[in-house]
Amino acid sequence: WYAKWYIWVIGLIFVIPFMIMMCVFFIQINTNVAAKLDVKGKEYYLSPYIWIILIIIPIIGWLCFAGLALYLNIDILIRLSKGNAEKHIS
């Protein structure tokens, strides 16, 4: 869906969908990179249902959502600094 330019234009016209689209794109890219780098728990964070459940549940789910997003970002950076991405460079 993110490769189609007209979807982004429609989302940009209506500001709220554009922000949601950017968040979904950010989560999707982070989870795919984390899966390539073998971050632990890939069976959980690759499932879209987990992310949807975390957004639906107020306060505790939102905190877990932020924690999971931080976990992915930090662990990706740690694995990159250790050189785990060298095998993916062509």
Short mmCIF file of C-alpha atoms in Angstrom, two decimals:
data_model
loop_
_atom_site.label_atom_id
_atom_site.label_comp_id
_atom_site.label_asym_id
_atom_site.label_seq_id
_atom_site.Cartn_x
_atom_site.Cartn_y
_atom_site.Cartn_z
CA TRP A 1 0.00 0.00 0.00
CA TYR A 2 2.84 2.42 0.71
CA ALA A 3 4.22 2.15 -2.84
CA LYS A 4 1.09 3.71 -4.35
CA TRP A 5 1.55 7.47 -4.58
CA TYR A 6 -2.14 8.34 -4.76
CA ILE A 7 -2.82 6.79 -1.35
CA TRP A 8 -0.20 9.11 0.17
CA VAL A 9 -1.73 12.13 -1.60
CA ILE A 10 -5.18 11.28 -0.24
CA GLY A 11 -3.69 10.82 3.22
CA LEU A 12 -1.84 14.14 2.94
CA ILE A 13 -5.02 15.99 2.00
CA PHE A 14 -6.69 14.65 5.13
CA VAL A 15 -4.03 15.25 7.80
CA ILE A 16 -5.07 12.59 10.35
CA PRO A 17 -4.84 9.61 7.94
CA PHE A 18 -1.38 10.79 6.89
CA MET A 19 -0.13 10.65 10.48
CA ILE A 20 -1.61 7.19 10.93
CA MET A 21 -0.06 6.05 7.64
CA MET A 22 3.35 7.33 8.76
CA CYS A 23 3.04 5.48 12.09
CA VAL A 24 2.07 2.23 10.36
CA PHE A 25 4.91 2.64 7.86
CA PHE A 26 7.36 3.30 10.72
CA ILE A 27 6.21 0.19 12.62
CA GLN A 28 6.30 -1.98 9.51
CA ILE A 29 9.82 -0.92 8.55
CA ASN A 30 11.10 -1.36 12.11
CA THR A 31 9.59 -4.83 12.49
CA ASN A 32 10.97 -5.99 9.14
CA VAL A 33 14.45 -4.70 9.97
CA ALA A 34 14.28 -6.29 13.43
CA ALA A 35 13.25 -9.61 11.90
CA LYS A 36 16.21 -9.48 9.49
CA LEU A 37 18.57 -8.75 12.38
CA ASP A 38 17.11 -11.60 14.50
CA VAL A 39 15.83 -9.47 17.37
CA LYS A 40 14.26 -11.74 19.97
CA GLY A 41 10.47 -12.07 19.98
CA LYS A 42 9.89 -11.83 16.24
CA GLU A 43 6.83 -14.07 16.45
CA TYR A 44 5.17 -11.40 18.60
CA TYR A 45 6.04 -8.09 17.00
CA LEU A 46 5.60 -9.33 13.41
CA SER A 47 1.92 -10.04 14.09
CA PRO A 48 -0.29 -7.03 13.29
CA TYR A 49 -2.84 -8.25 15.84
CA ILE A 50 -0.47 -7.53 18.73
CA TRP A 51 -0.04 -3.91 17.58
CA ILE A 52 -3.80 -3.48 17.12
CA ILE A 53 -4.56 -4.92 20.55
CA LEU A 54 -1.99 -2.61 22.15
CA ILE A 55 -3.61 0.42 20.52
CA ILE A 56 -7.14 -0.63 21.53
CA ILE A 57 -6.37 -1.22 25.23
CA PRO A 58 -6.17 2.17 26.98
CA ILE A 59 -3.21 3.30 29.10
CA ILE A 60 -1.55 -0.09 29.74
CA GLY A 61 -1.71 -1.06 26.07
CA TRP A 62 -0.44 2.36 25.01
CA LEU A 63 2.47 2.11 27.43
CA CYS A 64 3.29 -1.37 26.14
CA PHE A 65 3.02 -0.04 22.58
CA ALA A 66 5.56 2.68 23.33
CA GLY A 67 7.76 0.18 25.16
CA LEU A 68 7.69 -2.28 22.29
CA ALA A 69 8.52 0.46 19.77
CA LEU A 70 11.44 1.60 21.96
CA TYR A 71 12.60 -1.99 22.41
CA LEU A 72 12.69 -2.52 18.65
CA ASN A 73 14.56 0.73 18.00
CA ILE A 74 17.12 0.20 20.74
CA ASP A 75 17.74 -3.46 19.94
CA ILE A 76 18.11 -2.68 16.22
CA LEU A 77 20.75 -0.08 17.07
CA ILE A 78 22.56 -2.49 19.39
CA ARG A 79 22.62 -5.22 16.75
CA LEU A 80 23.81 -2.75 14.11
CA SER A 81 26.64 -1.58 16.36
CA LYS A 82 27.67 -5.21 16.92
CA GLY A 83 27.88 -5.71 13.15
CA ASN A 84 24.96 -8.10 12.65
CA ALA A 85 23.93 -6.33 9.44
CA GLU A 86 27.20 -6.97 7.62
CA LYS A 87 25.89 -10.17 6.06
CA HIS A 88 22.94 -8.25 4.51
CA ILE A 89 25.14 -5.76 2.66
CA SER A 90 25.62 -6.77 -0.94
#
